[in-house]
Structure formats: structure tokens, C-alpha cells
Short mmCIF file of C-alpha atoms in Angstrom, two decimals:
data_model
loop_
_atom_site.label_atom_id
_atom_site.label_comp_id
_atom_site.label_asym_id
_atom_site.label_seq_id
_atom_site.Cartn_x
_atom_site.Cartn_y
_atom_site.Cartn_z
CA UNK A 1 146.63 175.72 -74.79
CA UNK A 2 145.19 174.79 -71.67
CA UNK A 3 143.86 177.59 -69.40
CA UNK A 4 146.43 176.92 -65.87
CA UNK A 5 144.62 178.27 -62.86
CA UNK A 6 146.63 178.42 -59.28
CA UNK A 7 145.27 177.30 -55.96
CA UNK A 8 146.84 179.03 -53.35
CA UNK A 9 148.08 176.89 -49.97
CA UNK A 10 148.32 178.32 -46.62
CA UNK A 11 149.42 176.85 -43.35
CA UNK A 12 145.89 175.70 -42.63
CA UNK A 13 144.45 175.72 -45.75
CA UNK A 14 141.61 172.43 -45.84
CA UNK A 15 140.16 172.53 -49.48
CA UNK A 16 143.03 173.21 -51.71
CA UNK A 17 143.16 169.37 -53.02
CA UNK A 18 139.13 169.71 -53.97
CA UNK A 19 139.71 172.99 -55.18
CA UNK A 20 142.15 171.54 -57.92
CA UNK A 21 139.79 168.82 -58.48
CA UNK A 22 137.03 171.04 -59.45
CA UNK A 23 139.47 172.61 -61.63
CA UNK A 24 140.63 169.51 -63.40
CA UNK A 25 137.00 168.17 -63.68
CA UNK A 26 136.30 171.63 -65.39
CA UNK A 27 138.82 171.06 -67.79
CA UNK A 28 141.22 173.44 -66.61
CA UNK A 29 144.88 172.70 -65.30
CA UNK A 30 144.97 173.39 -61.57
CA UNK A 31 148.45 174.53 -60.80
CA UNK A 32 149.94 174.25 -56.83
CA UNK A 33 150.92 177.50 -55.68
CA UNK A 34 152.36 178.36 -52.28
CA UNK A 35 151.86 180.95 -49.59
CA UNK A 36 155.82 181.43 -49.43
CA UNK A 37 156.60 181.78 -52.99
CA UNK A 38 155.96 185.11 -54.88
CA UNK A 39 156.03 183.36 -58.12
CA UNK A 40 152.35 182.61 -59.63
CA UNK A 41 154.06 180.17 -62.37
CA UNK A 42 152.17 182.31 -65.10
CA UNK A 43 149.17 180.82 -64.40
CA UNK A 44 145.95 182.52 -66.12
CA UNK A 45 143.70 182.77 -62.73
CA UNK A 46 143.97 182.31 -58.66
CA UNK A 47 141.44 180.44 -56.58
CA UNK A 48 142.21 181.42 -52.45
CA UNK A 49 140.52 178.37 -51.14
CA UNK A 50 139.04 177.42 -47.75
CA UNK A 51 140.22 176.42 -44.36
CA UNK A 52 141.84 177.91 -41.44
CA UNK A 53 144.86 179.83 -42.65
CA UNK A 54 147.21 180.45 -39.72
CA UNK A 55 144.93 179.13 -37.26
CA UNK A 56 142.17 182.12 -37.52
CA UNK A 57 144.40 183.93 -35.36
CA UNK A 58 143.91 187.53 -35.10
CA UNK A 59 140.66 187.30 -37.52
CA UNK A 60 139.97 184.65 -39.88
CA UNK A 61 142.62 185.64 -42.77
CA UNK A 62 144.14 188.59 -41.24
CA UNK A 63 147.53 186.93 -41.40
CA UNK A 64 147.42 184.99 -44.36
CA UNK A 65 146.88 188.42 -46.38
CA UNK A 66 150.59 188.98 -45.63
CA UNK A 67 152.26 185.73 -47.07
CA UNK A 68 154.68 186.76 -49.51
CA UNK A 69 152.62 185.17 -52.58
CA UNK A 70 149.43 187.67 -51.70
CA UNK A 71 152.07 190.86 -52.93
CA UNK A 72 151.69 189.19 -56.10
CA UNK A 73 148.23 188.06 -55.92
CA UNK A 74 147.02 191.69 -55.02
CA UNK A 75 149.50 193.46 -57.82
CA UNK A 76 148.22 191.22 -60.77
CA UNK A 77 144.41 191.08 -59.29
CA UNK A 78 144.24 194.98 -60.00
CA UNK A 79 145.54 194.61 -63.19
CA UNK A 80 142.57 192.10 -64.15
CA UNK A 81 144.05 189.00 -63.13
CA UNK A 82 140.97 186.27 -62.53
CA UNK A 83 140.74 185.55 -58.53
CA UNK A 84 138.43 183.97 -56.46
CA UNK A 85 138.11 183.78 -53.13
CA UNK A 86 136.04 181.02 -51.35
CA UNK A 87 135.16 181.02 -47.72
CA UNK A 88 138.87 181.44 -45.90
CA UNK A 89 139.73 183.25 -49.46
CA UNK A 90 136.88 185.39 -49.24
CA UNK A 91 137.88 186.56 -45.79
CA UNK A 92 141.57 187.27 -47.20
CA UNK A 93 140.96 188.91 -49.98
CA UNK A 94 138.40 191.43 -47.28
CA UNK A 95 141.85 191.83 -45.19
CA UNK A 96 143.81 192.66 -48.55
CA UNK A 97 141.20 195.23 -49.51
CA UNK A 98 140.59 193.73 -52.82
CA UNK A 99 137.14 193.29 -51.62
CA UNK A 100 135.26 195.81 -49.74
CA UNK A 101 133.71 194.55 -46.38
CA UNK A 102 134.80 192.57 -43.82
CA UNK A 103 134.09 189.00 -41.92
CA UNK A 104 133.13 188.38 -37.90
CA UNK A 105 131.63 185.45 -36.30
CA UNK A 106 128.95 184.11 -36.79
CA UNK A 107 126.08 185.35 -35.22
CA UNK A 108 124.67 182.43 -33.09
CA UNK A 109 128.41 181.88 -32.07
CA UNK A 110 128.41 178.08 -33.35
CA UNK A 111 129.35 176.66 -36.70
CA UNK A 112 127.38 176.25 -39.07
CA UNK A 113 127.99 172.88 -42.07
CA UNK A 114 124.70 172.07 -44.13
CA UNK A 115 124.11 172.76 -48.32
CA UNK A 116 122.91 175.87 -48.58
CA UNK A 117 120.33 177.50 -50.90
CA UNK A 118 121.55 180.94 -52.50
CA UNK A 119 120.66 183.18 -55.58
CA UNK A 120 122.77 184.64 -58.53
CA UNK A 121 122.35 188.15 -58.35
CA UNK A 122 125.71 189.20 -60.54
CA UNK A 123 126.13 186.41 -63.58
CA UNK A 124 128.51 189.17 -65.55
CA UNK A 125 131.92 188.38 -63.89
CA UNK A 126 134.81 185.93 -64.50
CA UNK A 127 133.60 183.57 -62.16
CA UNK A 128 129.63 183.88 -62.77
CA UNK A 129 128.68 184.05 -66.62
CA UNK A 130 127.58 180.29 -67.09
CA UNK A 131 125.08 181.18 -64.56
CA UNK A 132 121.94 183.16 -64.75
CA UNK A 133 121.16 185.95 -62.86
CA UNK A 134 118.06 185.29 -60.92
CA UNK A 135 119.18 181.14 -60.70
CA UNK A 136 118.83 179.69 -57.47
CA UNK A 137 121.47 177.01 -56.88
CA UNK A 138 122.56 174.96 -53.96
CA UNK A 139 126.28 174.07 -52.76
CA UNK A 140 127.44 173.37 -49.33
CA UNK A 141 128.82 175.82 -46.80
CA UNK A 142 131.03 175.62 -43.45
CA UNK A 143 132.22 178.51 -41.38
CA UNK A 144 132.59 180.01 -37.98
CA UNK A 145 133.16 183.25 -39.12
CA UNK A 146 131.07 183.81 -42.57
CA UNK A 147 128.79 187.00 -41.07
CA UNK A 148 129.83 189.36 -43.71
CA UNK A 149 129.83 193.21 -42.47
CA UNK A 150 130.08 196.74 -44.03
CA UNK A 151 128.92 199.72 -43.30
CA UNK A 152 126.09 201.25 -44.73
CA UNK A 153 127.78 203.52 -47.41
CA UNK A 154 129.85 200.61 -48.87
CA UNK A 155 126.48 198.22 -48.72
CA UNK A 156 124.43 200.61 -51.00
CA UNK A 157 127.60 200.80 -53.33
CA UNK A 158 127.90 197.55 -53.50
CA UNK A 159 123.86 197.16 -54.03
CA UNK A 160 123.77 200.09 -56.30
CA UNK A 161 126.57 198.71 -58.65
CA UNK A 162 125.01 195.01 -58.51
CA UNK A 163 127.86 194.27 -57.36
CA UNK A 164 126.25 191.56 -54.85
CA UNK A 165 127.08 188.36 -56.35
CA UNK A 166 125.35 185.84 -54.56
CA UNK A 167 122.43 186.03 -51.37
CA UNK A 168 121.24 183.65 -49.44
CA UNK A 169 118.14 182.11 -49.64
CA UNK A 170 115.33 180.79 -47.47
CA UNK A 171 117.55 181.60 -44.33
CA UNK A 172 120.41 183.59 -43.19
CA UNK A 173 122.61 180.94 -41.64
CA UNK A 174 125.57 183.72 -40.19
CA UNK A 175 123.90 187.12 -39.97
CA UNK A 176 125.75 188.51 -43.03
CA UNK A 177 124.04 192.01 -43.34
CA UNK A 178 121.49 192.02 -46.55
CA UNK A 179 121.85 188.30 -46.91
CA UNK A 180 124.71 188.44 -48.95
CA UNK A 181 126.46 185.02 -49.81
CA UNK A 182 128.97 186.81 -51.98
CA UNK A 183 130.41 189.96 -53.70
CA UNK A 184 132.55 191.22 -56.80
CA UNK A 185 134.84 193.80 -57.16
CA UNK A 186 134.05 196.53 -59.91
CA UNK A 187 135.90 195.31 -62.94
CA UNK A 188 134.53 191.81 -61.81
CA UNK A 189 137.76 189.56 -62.07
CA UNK A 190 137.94 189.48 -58.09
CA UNK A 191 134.83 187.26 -56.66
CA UNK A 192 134.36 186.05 -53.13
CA UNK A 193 131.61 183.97 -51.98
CA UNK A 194 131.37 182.15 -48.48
CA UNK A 195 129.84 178.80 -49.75
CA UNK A 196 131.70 176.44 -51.15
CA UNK A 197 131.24 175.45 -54.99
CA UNK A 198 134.24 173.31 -55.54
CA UNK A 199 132.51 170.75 -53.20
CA UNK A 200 129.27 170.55 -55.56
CA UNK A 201 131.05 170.02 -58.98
CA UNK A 202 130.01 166.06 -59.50
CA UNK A 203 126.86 164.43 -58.58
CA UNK A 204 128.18 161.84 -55.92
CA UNK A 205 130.04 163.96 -53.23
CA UNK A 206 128.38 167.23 -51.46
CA UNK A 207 124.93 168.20 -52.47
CA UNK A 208 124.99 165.71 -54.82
CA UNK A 209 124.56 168.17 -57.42
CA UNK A 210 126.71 170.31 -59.92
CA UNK A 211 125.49 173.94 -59.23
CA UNK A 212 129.11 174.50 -57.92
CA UNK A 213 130.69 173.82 -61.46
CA UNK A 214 130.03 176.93 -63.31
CA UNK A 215 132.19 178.91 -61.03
CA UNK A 216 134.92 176.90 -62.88
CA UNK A 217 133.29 176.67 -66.24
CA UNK A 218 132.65 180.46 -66.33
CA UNK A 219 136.56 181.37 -65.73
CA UNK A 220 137.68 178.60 -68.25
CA UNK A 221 135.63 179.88 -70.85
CA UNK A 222 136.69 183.57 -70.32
CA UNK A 223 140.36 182.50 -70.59
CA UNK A 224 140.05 180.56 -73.59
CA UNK A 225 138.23 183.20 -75.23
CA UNK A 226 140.44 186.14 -74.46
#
């Protein structure tokens, strides 16, 4: 059977059609899911993808964390459902306290589009085991508000349980405090990462590169072994 994994659209959502690319070219089934429906259509996994969900208003996924299909999403993610949440989806699954943390501008105050050079740190979730820990990789990344915050209790939890998925490298392009790129949740089936790996999954479009693949690799390979 084919492992089905959902891509979740917002009003504002940019990256759900290369999101279910990446998933296809993976050799998963990428499944349309949308913000208004509560039904997941029993797929296996959920990617939140990027873009702009209701405009940023408020903060950057602050209202998108209350579309009727994130009750689900947040039910069946603490039960060990597979989610992933990249740039906009990182910053809703901080406003639906599945991840700990939260997102503000940048902070130069522009934003920021170029590939960007990061490090594995956590290769033992869902979303990370065809990587190494330690690998440095490169995918592209685009956002006004990517500075990721917490306060100091939660960052030496979050260090102390390696529990810091991804950090930047060779530059901190949004101020995220301890250069991290991206984070896991403790069972690791909930991953969000500011970069964007779905746009780095064949050689001619992004970085021209595949280091963005194994996101999608990793979670087909945990689903078909389960």
C-alpha cells in the first residue's frame, strides 16, 4: 500500500503544490487536505506547508492554528501522528503548542530569500532518519518572520533533550536565538524547520541539489515499515 501523506491548504498558503510534488517524487501519495474540513482522509502523515496563511495577520500563523482541520491535526499529532511543519507550518504548529517556542520578525526587519546552509543536529525523528546527524546540507529559505524565540528554560530543554533539529550554519540570517533552523517535539513525530526542503528535492529547481529529499524519504520509510 502506498504511504498517503496530507498537505494542508490555508487561505494564503504558497507551497502546498511543491509540497505534494516532493511527496510524489519521494514516492509517497500526497493527498489535498483543507483548512475547512476536519476530515484528514486517513492519510498516514501531515505536512503544514509555507506561505502566508490568513495574511500574517495577528502573527504569522496565529489564525490559521484555529481552522477547523488543526482540531484534528493537533488530536492525532499527540497520539503519534507524523507532522511537519515548514516555515508558515512551523509558525502554526508554535501557535498550537505542539511545538514549544514561538516566531517574531526578523531581526534586520527585511526579508530574507537565498539557499541556506544548516546542520542536522536530531537525525532520530520521523522526518530526519535518512539524514546524519552532524550532515551539513543546503535548501533554500524565505521568511519575514523566521526569528525563532523561547525563553531560556524551554531553550536548555530543548538543547538538553537534543531536541534541536536543525541550526544554521555560517550565518544567522533572522536572529533565531542559538541558531536554531528547526526543532522536534519529544516523541519526535512533530518536526518544524523554517527552511524549505520541498524546494531542494530534484537537481534542476532551488539549490539545485537534493538535500531537501530526505525529509520525505525519512517519513516514507517509517510508514512503510511500521
Amino acid at each position: 500500500m502506498t504511504a498517503r501523506i496530507g498537505v494542508v491548504t490555508f487561505p494564503g498558503s504558497l507551497d502546498d503544490r511543491d509540497t505534494q510534488r516532493a511527496i510524489r517524487v519521494a514516492g509517497a501519495e500526497p493527498v489535498a487536505l483543507w483548512h475547512k474540513d476536519k476530515d484528514l482522509k486517513q492519510v498516514d502523515a501531515v505536512v503544514l506547508c509555507g506561505g502566508f496563511s490568513y495574511g500574517d495577520y495577528l502573527r504569522a500563523g496565529a489564525i490559521a492554528r484555529f481552522s477547523p482541520v488543526m482540531d484534528t491535526v493537533i488530536d492525532q499529532a499527540k497520539a503519534g501522528l507524523p507532522v511537519l511543519g515548514i516555515c508558515n507550518g512551523f509558525q502554526i504548529l508554535t501557535e498550537a503548542h505542539l511545538l514549544p517556542g514561538g516566531m517574531l520578525g526578523n531581526d534586520h526587519l527585511h526579508f530574507i530569500c537565498r539557499d541556506q546552509k544548516l546542520r542536522v543536529e536530531n537525525a532520530g525523528t520521523a522526518w530526519t532518519s535518512d539524514y546524519t546527524a552532524g550532515q551539513e546540507i543546503r535548501i533554500p529559505l524565505k521568511n519575514m518572520d523566521g526569528r525563532y524565540v523561547a525563553d531560556r528554560r524551554t531553550l536548555d530543554e530543548l538543547e538538553a533533550e537534543g531536541r534541536v533539529a536543525f541550526r544554521y550554519l555560517d550565518m544567522n540570517p533572522n536572529g533565531s536565538l542559538n541558531d536554531i533552523a528547526g526543532i522536534t517535539n519529544a516523541a519526535g513525530n512533530v518536526v518544524g524547520l523554517m527552511p524549505h526542503p520541498e524546494h531542494a528535492v530534484e537537481p534542476l529547481i532551488g539549490t539545485g541539489r537534493t538535500d531537501g529529499l530526505p525529509f520525505f524519504t525519512s517519513i516514507l520509510k517509517k510508514l512503510v515499515n511500521a
